[in-house]
CSV table of N, CA, C and O in Angstrom, one decimal:
chain,number,residue,atom,x,y,z
A,39,MET,N,123.1,97.5,115.9
A,39,MET,CA,123.0,96.0,115.9
A,39,MET,C,123.0,95.5,114.5
A,39,MET,O,122.4,96.1,113.6
A,40,ALA,N,123.8,94.5,114.3
A,40,ALA,CA,124.0,93.9,112.9
A,40,ALA,C,122.7,93.2,112.5
A,40,ALA,O,121.9,92.7,113.3
A,41,ILE,N,122.4,93.3,111.2
A,41,ILE,CA,121.3,92.6,110.6
A,41,ILE,C,121.6,91.1,110.4
A,41,ILE,O,120.7,90.3,110.5
A,42,ALA,N,122.8,90.8,110.1
A,42,ALA,CA,123.2,89.4,109.7
A,42,ALA,C,124.6,89.1,110.1
A,42,ALA,O,125.4,90.1,110.5
A,43,THR,N,125.0,87.9,110.0
A,43,THR,CA,126.4,87.5,110.2
A,43,THR,C,126.8,86.8,108.9
A,43,THR,O,126.0,86.3,108.1
A,44,LEU,N,128.1,86.9,108.6
A,44,LEU,CA,128.6,86.3,107.4
A,44,LEU,C,128.6,84.8,107.5
A,44,LEU,O,129.2,84.2,108.5
A,45,GLY,N,127.9,84.1,106.7
A,45,GLY,CA,127.8,82.6,106.7
A,45,GLY,C,128.8,81.9,105.9
A,45,GLY,O,129.8,81.3,106.5
A,46,THR,N,128.8,82.0,104.6
A,46,THR,CA,129.7,81.4,103.7
A,46,THR,C,130.0,82.3,102.6
A,46,THR,O,129.2,83.0,102.1
A,47,VAL,N,131.3,82.2,102.1
A,47,VAL,CA,131.7,82.9,100.9
A,47,VAL,C,131.6,81.8,99.8
A,47,VAL,O,132.2,80.7,99.9
A,48,VAL,N,130.9,82.1,98.7
A,48,VAL,CA,130.7,81.1,97.6
A,48,VAL,C,131.4,81.6,96.4
A,48,VAL,O,131.1,82.8,96.0
A,49,LEU,N,132.2,80.8,95.8
A,49,LEU,CA,132.9,81.1,94.6
A,49,LEU,C,132.3,80.4,93.4
A,49,LEU,O,132.2,79.2,93.4
A,50,ASP,N,132.0,81.1,92.3
A,50,ASP,CA,131.6,80.5,91.1
A,50,ASP,C,132.8,79.9,90.4
A,50,ASP,O,133.9,80.5,90.5
A,51,CYS,N,132.6,78.8,89.7
A,51,CYS,CA,133.8,78.2,89.0
A,51,CYS,C,133.2,77.2,88.0
A,51,CYS,O,132.1,76.7,88.1
A,52,PRO,N,134.1,76.7,87.1
A,52,PRO,CA,133.7,75.7,86.2
A,52,PRO,C,133.7,74.3,86.8
A,52,PRO,O,132.9,73.4,86.4
A,53,ASP,N,134.5,74.0,87.8
A,53,ASP,CA,134.6,72.7,88.4
A,53,ASP,C,134.7,72.8,90.0
A,53,ASP,O,135.8,72.9,90.5
A,54,PRO,N,133.6,72.8,90.6
A,54,PRO,CA,133.5,72.9,92.1
A,54,PRO,C,134.4,71.9,92.9
A,54,PRO,O,135.0,72.3,93.9
A,55,VAL,N,134.4,70.7,92.4
A,55,VAL,CA,135.2,69.6,93.1
A,55,VAL,C,136.6,70.0,93.0
A,55,VAL,O,137.4,69.9,94.1
A,56,ALA,N,137.1,70.3,91.9
A,56,ALA,CA,138.6,70.6,91.7
A,56,ALA,C,139.0,71.8,92.5
A,56,ALA,O,140.0,71.8,93.2
A,57,LEU,N,138.1,72.9,92.5
A,57,LEU,CA,138.5,74.1,93.2
A,57,LEU,C,138.3,73.8,94.8
A,57,LEU,O,139.1,74.3,95.5
A,58,GLY,N,137.4,73.0,95.1
A,58,GLY,CA,137.2,72.6,96.5
A,58,GLY,C,138.5,71.9,97.0
A,58,GLY,O,139.0,72.1,98.1
A,59,ARG,N,139.0,71.0,96.2
A,59,ARG,CA,140.2,70.2,96.6
A,59,ARG,C,141.4,71.2,96.7
A,59,ARG,O,142.2,71.0,97.7
A,60,PHE,N,141.5,72.1,95.8
A,60,PHE,CA,142.6,73.1,95.9
A,60,PHE,C,142.6,73.8,97.3
A,60,PHE,O,143.5,73.9,98.0
A,61,TYR,N,141.4,74.4,97.6
A,61,TYR,CA,141.3,75.1,98.9
A,61,TYR,C,141.4,74.2,100.1
A,61,TYR,O,141.8,74.6,101.2
A,62,ALA,N,140.9,73.0,100.0
A,62,ALA,CA,141.1,72.0,101.1
A,62,ALA,C,142.6,71.8,101.4
A,62,ALA,O,143.0,71.7,102.5
A,63,GLU,N,143.4,71.7,100.3
A,63,GLU,CA,144.8,71.6,100.5
A,63,GLU,C,145.5,72.8,101.1
A,63,GLU,O,146.3,72.8,101.9
A,64,VAL,N,145.0,74.0,100.7
A,64,VAL,CA,145.5,75.3,101.1
A,64,VAL,C,145.1,75.6,102.6
A,64,VAL,O,145.9,76.0,103.4
A,65,LEU,N,143.8,75.4,102.9
A,65,LEU,CA,143.3,75.8,104.2
A,65,LEU,C,143.0,74.7,105.2
A,65,LEU,O,142.7,75.0,106.3
A,66,GLY,N,143.1,73.5,104.7
A,66,GLY,CA,142.7,72.4,105.6
A,66,GLY,C,141.2,72.1,105.4
A,66,GLY,O,140.5,72.7,104.6
A,67,GLY,N,140.7,71.1,106.1
A,67,GLY,CA,139.3,70.7,106.0
A,67,GLY,C,139.1,69.7,104.9
A,67,GLY,O,140.1,69.1,104.4
A,68,ARG,N,137.9,69.4,104.6
A,68,ARG,CA,137.6,68.4,103.6
A,68,ARG,C,136.4,68.9,102.7
A,68,ARG,O,135.6,69.8,103.2
A,69,ILE,N,136.2,68.4,101.5
A,69,ILE,CA,135.1,68.9,100.7
A,69,ILE,C,133.9,68.0,100.9
A,69,ILE,O,134.0,66.8,101.2
A,70,GLU,N,132.8,68.7,100.8
A,70,GLU,CA,131.5,68.0,100.9
A,70,GLU,C,130.8,68.3,99.6
A,70,GLU,O,130.4,69.4,99.3
A,71,ASP,N,130.6,67.3,98.7
A,71,ASP,CA,130.0,67.4,97.4
A,71,ASP,C,128.6,67.0,97.5
A,71,ASP,O,128.3,65.8,97.8
A,72,ASP,N,127.7,67.9,97.1
A,72,ASP,CA,126.3,67.6,97.1
A,72,ASP,C,125.8,66.9,95.8
A,72,ASP,O,124.7,66.4,95.7
A,73,GLY,N,126.8,66.8,94.9
A,73,GLY,CA,126.5,66.1,93.6
A,73,GLY,C,125.6,66.9,92.6
A,73,GLY,O,125.3,66.4,91.6
A,74,GLU,N,125.3,68.1,93.0
A,74,GLU,CA,124.5,69.0,92.2
A,74,GLU,C,125.1,70.3,91.8
A,74,GLU,O,124.4,71.3,91.7
A,75,GLY,N,126.5,70.3,91.7
A,75,GLY,CA,127.1,71.5,91.4
A,75,GLY,C,127.5,72.4,92.5
A,75,GLY,O,127.8,73.6,92.3
A,76,TRP,N,127.5,71.9,93.7
A,76,TRP,CA,127.8,72.7,94.9
A,76,TRP,C,128.7,71.9,95.8
A,76,TRP,O,128.4,70.7,96.1
A,77,VAL,N,129.8,72.5,96.2
A,77,VAL,CA,130.8,71.8,97.1
A,77,VAL,C,131.1,72.7,98.2
A,77,VAL,O,131.4,73.9,98.0
A,78,GLY,N,131.0,72.2,99.4
A,78,GLY,CA,131.4,73.0,100.6
A,78,GLY,C,132.7,72.6,101.1
A,78,GLY,O,133.1,71.4,101.0
A,79,LEU,N,133.4,73.5,101.8
A,79,LEU,CA,134.7,73.2,102.5
A,79,LEU,C,134.4,73.1,104.0
A,79,LEU,O,134.0,74.1,104.6
A,80,ALA,N,134.4,71.9,104.5
A,80,ALA,CA,134.0,71.6,105.9
A,80,ALA,C,135.2,71.5,106.8
A,80,ALA,O,136.3,71.0,106.3
A,81,GLN,N,135.1,71.8,108.0
A,81,GLN,CA,136.1,71.7,109.0
A,81,GLN,C,137.4,72.4,108.8
A,81,GLN,O,138.4,72.1,109.3
A,82,ALA,N,137.3,73.5,108.0
A,82,ALA,CA,138.4,74.4,107.8
A,82,ALA,C,138.3,75.6,108.7
A,82,ALA,O,137.1,76.1,108.9
A,83,PRO,N,139.3,76.1,109.4
A,83,PRO,CA,139.2,77.3,110.2
A,83,PRO,C,138.8,78.5,109.4
A,83,PRO,O,139.1,78.6,108.2
A,84,GLY,N,138.1,79.4,110.1
A,84,GLY,CA,137.8,80.7,109.4
A,84,GLY,C,136.4,80.7,108.8
A,84,GLY,O,135.6,79.7,109.0
A,85,THR,N,136.1,81.7,108.0
A,85,THR,CA,134.8,81.8,107.3
A,85,THR,C,134.7,80.6,106.3
A,85,THR,O,135.6,80.4,105.6
A,86,PRO,N,133.5,79.9,106.3
A,86,PRO,CA,133.4,78.8,105.4
A,86,PRO,C,133.4,79.3,103.9
A,86,PRO,O,132.9,80.3,103.6
A,87,LEU,N,133.9,78.4,103.1
A,87,LEU,CA,134.0,78.6,101.7
A,87,LEU,C,133.1,77.5,101.0
A,87,LEU,O,133.1,76.4,101.5
A,88,ALA,N,132.5,77.8,99.9
A,88,ALA,CA,131.8,76.9,99.1
A,88,ALA,C,132.1,77.2,97.6
A,88,ALA,O,132.5,78.4,97.3
A,89,PHE,N,131.8,76.3,96.7
A,89,PHE,CA,132.1,76.5,95.3
A,89,PHE,C,130.9,75.9,94.5
A,89,PHE,O,130.4,74.9,94.8
A,90,GLN,N,130.4,76.7,93.6
A,90,GLN,CA,129.3,76.3,92.8
A,90,GLN,C,129.6,76.4,91.3
A,90,GLN,O,130.3,77.3,90.8
A,91,THR,N,129.0,75.5,90.5
A,91,THR,CA,129.1,75.5,89.1
A,91,THR,C,128.5,76.7,88.5
A,91,THR,O,127.4,77.1,88.8
A,92,ALA,N,129.3,77.3,87.6
A,92,ALA,CA,128.8,78.5,86.9
A,92,ALA,C,129.0,78.3,85.4
A,92,ALA,O,130.1,78.5,84.9
A,93,PRO,N,128.0,77.9,84.7
A,93,PRO,CA,128.1,77.8,83.2
A,93,PRO,C,128.6,79.1,82.6
A,93,PRO,O,128.1,80.1,83.0
A,94,GLY,N,129.5,79.0,81.7
A,94,GLY,CA,130.0,80.2,81.1
A,94,GLY,C,130.9,81.1,82.0
A,94,GLY,O,131.2,82.2,81.7
A,95,PHE,N,131.4,80.5,83.1
A,95,PHE,CA,132.3,81.2,84.0
A,95,PHE,C,133.5,81.9,83.3
A,95,PHE,O,134.1,81.3,82.5
A,96,VAL,N,133.7,83.2,83.6
A,96,VAL,CA,134.8,83.9,83.1
A,96,VAL,C,135.6,84.4,84.3
A,96,VAL,O,135.0,85.1,85.2
A,97,PRO,N,136.8,84.0,84.4
A,97,PRO,CA,137.6,84.4,85.6
A,97,PRO,C,137.8,85.9,85.7
A,97,PRO,O,137.9,86.6,84.7
A,98,PRO,N,137.9,86.4,86.9
A,98,PRO,CA,138.2,87.9,87.1
A,98,PRO,C,139.6,88.2,86.5
A,98,PRO,O,140.4,87.3,86.4
A,99,LYS,N,139.8,89.4,86.1
A,99,LYS,CA,141.1,89.9,85.6
A,99,LYS,C,141.8,90.7,86.7
A,99,LYS,O,141.2,91.6,87.2
A,100,TRP,N,143.0,90.4,86.9
A,100,TRP,CA,143.8,91.2,87.9
A,100,TRP,C,145.2,91.3,87.4
A,100,TRP,O,145.8,90.3,87.0
A,101,PRO,N,145.8,92.4,87.4
A,101,PRO,CA,145.2,93.7,87.5
A,101,PRO,C,144.7,94.2,86.2
A,101,PRO,O,145.3,93.9,85.2
A,102,ALA,N,143.6,94.8,86.1
A,102,ALA,CA,143.0,95.3,84.9
A,102,ALA,C,142.2,96.5,85.2
A,102,ALA,O,141.1,96.4,85.8
A,103,PRO,N,142.7,97.7,84.8
A,103,PRO,CA,142.0,98.9,85.2
A,103,PRO,C,140.6,99.0,84.5
A,103,PRO,O,139.7,99.7,85.1
A,104,ASP,N,140.3,98.3,83.5
A,104,ASP,CA,139.0,98.4,82.8
A,104,ASP,C,138.1,97.2,83.2
A,104,ASP,O,137.0,97.1,82.7
A,105,ASP,N,138.6,96.3,84.0
A,105,ASP,CA,137.8,95.1,84.5
A,105,ASP,C,137.9,95.0,86.0
A,105,ASP,O,138.9,95.4,86.6
A,106,SER,N,136.9,94.5,86.6
A,106,SER,CA,136.8,94.3,88.1
A,106,SER,C,137.4,93.0,88.5
A,106,SER,O,137.2,92.0,87.8
A,107,GLN,N,138.2,93.0,89.5
A,107,GLN,CA,138.7,91.7,90.1
A,107,GLN,C,137.5,91.0,90.9
A,107,GLN,O,137.7,89.8,91.2
A,108,GLN,N,136.4,91.7,91.1
A,108,GLN,CA,135.2,91.2,91.8
A,108,GLN,C,135.5,91.0,93.3
A,108,GLN,O,134.7,91.5,94.1
A,109,PHE,N,136.5,90.3,93.7
A,109,PHE,CA,136.8,90.2,95.1
A,109,PHE,C,138.2,89.5,95.1
A,109,PHE,O,138.7,89.0,94.1
A,110,HIS,N,138.8,89.4,96.3
A,110,HIS,CA,139.9,88.5,96.5
A,110,HIS,C,139.9,88.0,97.9
A,110,HIS,O,139.3,88.6,98.8
A,111,LEU,N,140.6,86.9,98.2
A,111,LEU,CA,140.8,86.3,99.5
A,111,LEU,C,142.1,86.7,100.0
A,111,LEU,O,143.1,86.6,99.3
A,112,ASP,N,142.2,87.1,101.3
A,112,ASP,CA,143.5,87.3,101.9
A,112,ASP,C,143.7,86.1,102.8
A,112,ASP,O,142.9,85.8,103.8
A,113,LEU,N,144.8,85.3,102.6
A,113,LEU,CA,145.1,84.1,103.4
A,113,LEU,C,146.4,84.4,104.2
A,113,LEU,O,147.4,84.7,103.6
A,114,THR,N,146.3,84.2,105.5
A,114,THR,CA,147.4,84.5,106.3
A,114,THR,C,148.3,83.3,106.5
A,114,THR,O,147.8,82.2,106.7
A,115,VAL,N,149.6,83.6,106.3
A,115,VAL,CA,150.6,82.5,106.4
A,115,VAL,C,151.8,83.0,107.3
A,115,VAL,O,152.0,84.1,107.5
A,116,THR,N,152.5,82.0,107.8
A,116,THR,CA,153.7,82.4,108.6
A,116,THR,C,155.0,82.5,107.8
A,116,THR,O,155.9,83.1,108.2
A,117,ASP,N,155.0,81.8,106.7
A,117,ASP,CA,156.2,81.8,105.8
A,117,ASP,C,155.8,82.0,104.4
A,117,ASP,O,155.3,81.0,103.7
A,118,LEU,N,156.0,83.2,103.8
A,118,LEU,CA,155.6,83.5,102.5
A,118,LEU,C,156.2,82.6,101.4
A,118,LEU,O,155.6,82.1,100.5
A,119,ASP,N,157.5,82.4,101.6
A,119,ASP,CA,158.3,81.6,100.6
A,119,ASP,C,157.8,80.2,100.5
A,119,ASP,O,157.5,79.6,99.5
A,120,ALA,N,157.6,79.6,101.7
A,120,ALA,CA,157.2,78.2,101.8
A,120,ALA,C,155.7,78.1,101.3
A,120,ALA,O,155.4,77.1,100.5
A,121,ALA,N,154.9,79.0,101.7
A,121,ALA,CA,153.5,79.0,101.2
A,121,ALA,C,153.4,79.1,99.7
A,121,ALA,O,152.6,78.5,99.1
A,122,GLU,N,154.2,80.0,99.2
A,122,GLU,CA,154.2,80.2,97.7
A,122,GLU,C,154.5,78.9,97.0
A,122,GLU,O,153.8,78.6,96.1
A,123,LYS,N,155.6,78.2,97.4
A,123,LYS,CA,155.9,77.0,96.8
A,123,LYS,C,154.8,76.0,96.8
A,123,LYS,O,154.5,75.3,95.9
A,124,GLN,N,154.1,75.9,98.0
A,124,GLN,CA,153.0,75.0,98.1
A,124,GLN,C,151.8,75.3,97.3
A,124,GLN,O,151.3,74.4,96.6
A,125,VAL,N,151.4,76.6,97.2
A,125,VAL,CA,150.2,76.9,96.4
A,125,VAL,C,150.5,76.8,94.9
A,125,VAL,O,149.6,76.4,94.1
A,126,LEU,N,151.7,77.1,94.5
A,126,LEU,CA,152.1,76.9,93.1
A,126,LEU,C,152.1,75.4,92.7
A,126,LEU,O,151.6,75.0,91.6
A,127,ALA,N,152.5,74.6,93.6
A,127,ALA,CA,152.5,73.1,93.4
A,127,ALA,C,151.1,72.6,93.3
A,127,ALA,O,150.8,71.6,92.6
A,128,LEU,N,150.1,73.2,93.9
A,128,LEU,CA,148.7,72.8,93.9
A,128,LEU,C,148.0,73.4,92.7
A,128,LEU,O,146.8,73.0,92.5
A,129,GLY,N,148.6,74.3,91.9
A,129,GLY,CA,148.0,74.8,90.7
A,129,GLY,C,147.7,76.3,90.7
A,129,GLY,O,147.1,76.8,89.7
A,130,ALA,N,148.1,77.0,91.7
A,130,ALA,CA,147.9,78.5,91.7
A,130,ALA,C,148.9,79.0,90.7
A,130,ALA,O,149.9,78.4,90.3
A,131,THR,N,148.6,80.2,90.2
A,131,THR,CA,149.5,81.0,89.3
A,131,THR,C,149.9,82.3,90.0
A,131,THR,O,149.0,82.9,90.7
A,132,VAL,N,151.1,82.8,89.7
A,132,VAL,CA,151.5,84.1,90.2
A,132,VAL,C,150.8,85.2,89.4
A,132,VAL,O,150.9,85.2,88.2
A,133,LEU,N,150.2,86.2,90.1
A,133,LEU,CA,149.7,87.4,89.5
A,133,LEU,C,150.7,88.5,89.8
A,133,LEU,O,150.9,89.4,88.9
A,134,ASP,N,151.2,88.6,91.0
A,134,ASP,CA,152.1,89.7,91.4
A,134,ASP,C,152.8,89.3,92.6
A,134,ASP,O,152.3,89.4,93.7
A,135,ALA,N,154.0,88.8,92.5
A,135,ALA,CA,154.8,88.4,93.6
A,135,ALA,C,156.2,89.0,93.5
A,135,ALA,O,157.2,88.5,94.1
A,136,ASP,N,156.4,90.0,92.6
A,136,ASP,CA,157.7,90.5,92.3
A,136,ASP,C,158.4,91.2,93.4
A,136,ASP,O,159.6,91.2,93.6
A,137,ASP,N,157.6,92.0,94.2
A,137,ASP,CA,158.2,92.8,95.3
A,137,ASP,C,158.3,91.9,96.5
A,137,ASP,O,157.4,91.8,97.3
A,138,ARG,N,159.5,91.4,96.7
A,138,ARG,CA,159.7,90.5,97.9
A,138,ARG,C,159.8,91.2,99.2
A,138,ARG,O,159.8,90.6,100.2
A,139,ALA,N,159.8,92.6,99.2
A,139,ALA,CA,159.9,93.3,100.4
A,139,ALA,C,158.5,93.5,101.0
A,139,ALA,O,158.4,93.8,102.2
A,140,ARG,N,157.5,93.3,100.3
A,140,ARG,CA,156.1,93.5,100.8
A,140,ARG,C,155.8,92.3,101.7
A,140,ARG,O,156.4,91.2,101.6
A,141,SER,N,154.8,92.4,102.5
A,141,SER,CA,154.3,91.4,103.4
A,141,SER,C,153.2,90.6,102.7
A,141,SER,O,152.5,89.8,103.4
A,142,TRP,N,153.0,90.7,101.4
A,142,TRP,CA,151.9,90.0,100.7
A,142,TRP,C,152.3,89.8,99.3
A,142,TRP,O,153.1,90.5,98.7
A,143,ARG,N,151.7,88.7,98.7
A,143,ARG,CA,151.9,88.4,97.3
A,143,ARG,C,150.6,87.9,96.7
A,143,ARG,O,149.7,87.4,97.4
A,144,VAL,N,150.4,88.2,95.4
A,144,VAL,CA,149.1,87.9,94.8
A,144,VAL,C,149.2,86.8,93.8
A,144,VAL,O,150.1,86.7,93.0
A,145,TYR,N,148.2,85.9,93.9
A,145,TYR,CA,148.1,84.7,93.0
A,145,TYR,C,146.7,84.5,92.5
A,145,TYR,O,145.8,85.2,92.9
A,146,ALA,N,146.5,83.6,91.6
A,146,ALA,CA,145.2,83.2,91.1
A,146,ALA,C,145.0,81.7,91.5
A,146,ALA,O,146.0,80.9,91.3
A,147,ASP,N,143.8,81.3,91.9
A,147,ASP,CA,143.6,79.9,92.2
A,147,ASP,C,143.4,79.2,90.8
A,147,ASP,O,143.4,79.9,89.8
A,148,PRO,N,143.2,77.9,90.7
A,148,PRO,CA,143.1,77.2,89.4
A,148,PRO,C,141.9,77.7,88.6
A,148,PRO,O,141.9,77.5,87.4
A,149,ALA,N,140.9,78.3,89.2
A,149,ALA,CA,139.8,78.8,88.4
A,149,ALA,C,140.0,80.3,88.0
A,149,ALA,O,139.2,80.9,87.3
A,150,GLY,N,141.1,80.9,88.5
A,150,GLY,CA,141.4,82.3,88.2
A,150,GLY,C,141.0,83.3,89.2
A,150,GLY,O,141.2,84.5,89.0
A,151,HIS,N,140.4,83.0,90.3
A,151,HIS,CA,140.1,83.9,91.4
A,151,HIS,C,141.4,84.4,92.0
A,151,HIS,O,142.2,83.6,92.5
A,152,PRO,N,141.6,85.7,92.2
A,152,PRO,CA,142.7,86.2,92.9
A,152,PRO,C,142.7,86.0,94.4
A,152,PRO,O,141.6,86.0,95.0
A,153,PHE,N,143.9,85.7,94.9
A,153,PHE,CA,144.0,85.6,96.4
A,153,PHE,C,145.4,86.1,96.8
A,153,PHE,O,146.3,86.0,95.9
A,154,CYS,N,145.5,86.5,98.0
A,154,CYS,CA,146.8,87.0,98.5
A,154,CYS,C,147.3,86.1,99.6
A,154,CYS,O,146.5,85.7,100.4
A,155,LEU,N,148.6,85.8,99.6
A,155,LEU,CA,149.2,85.2,100.7
A,155,LEU,C,149.8,86.4,101.5
A,155,LEU,O,150.5,87.2,101.0
A,156,CYS,N,149.4,86.5,102.8
A,156,CYS,CA,149.8,87.6,103.6
A,156,CYS,C,150.6,87.1,104.8
A,156,CYS,O,150.1,86.2,105.6
A,157,ALA,N,151.8,87.7,105.1
A,157,ALA,CA,152.5,87.2,106.2
A,157,ALA,C,151.9,87.8,107.5
A,157,ALA,O,151.5,88.9,107.6
A,158,CYS,N,151.9,86.9,108.5
A,158,CYS,CA,151.3,87.4,109.8
A,158,CYS,C,152.4,87.9,110.7
A,158,CYS,O,153.5,87.8,110.5
């Protein structure tokens, strides 16, 4: 029997509102700003995301054999090329999308967190 269920994945960042808006555009939903450095993503399908202010935030490095990426999000899409254009227009950056034969590509969100677009 499980001890707990996954409630929310919380990402540290320098600007929770800006990062919340990015993910609201990517995943749907709307942001809920508590005004105290915490923003939740409401009404988006899947596991809830939230964003909190982290003074001195240093983004993860990917790929870096001597540093940890800490985590990454896998986001399922139906059209990799179309999704790539959209996330780049929203402020994502390419980390590894060179191999077009793969069913996934790696990006960083505007705060530097890695995420993958994965074809379903």
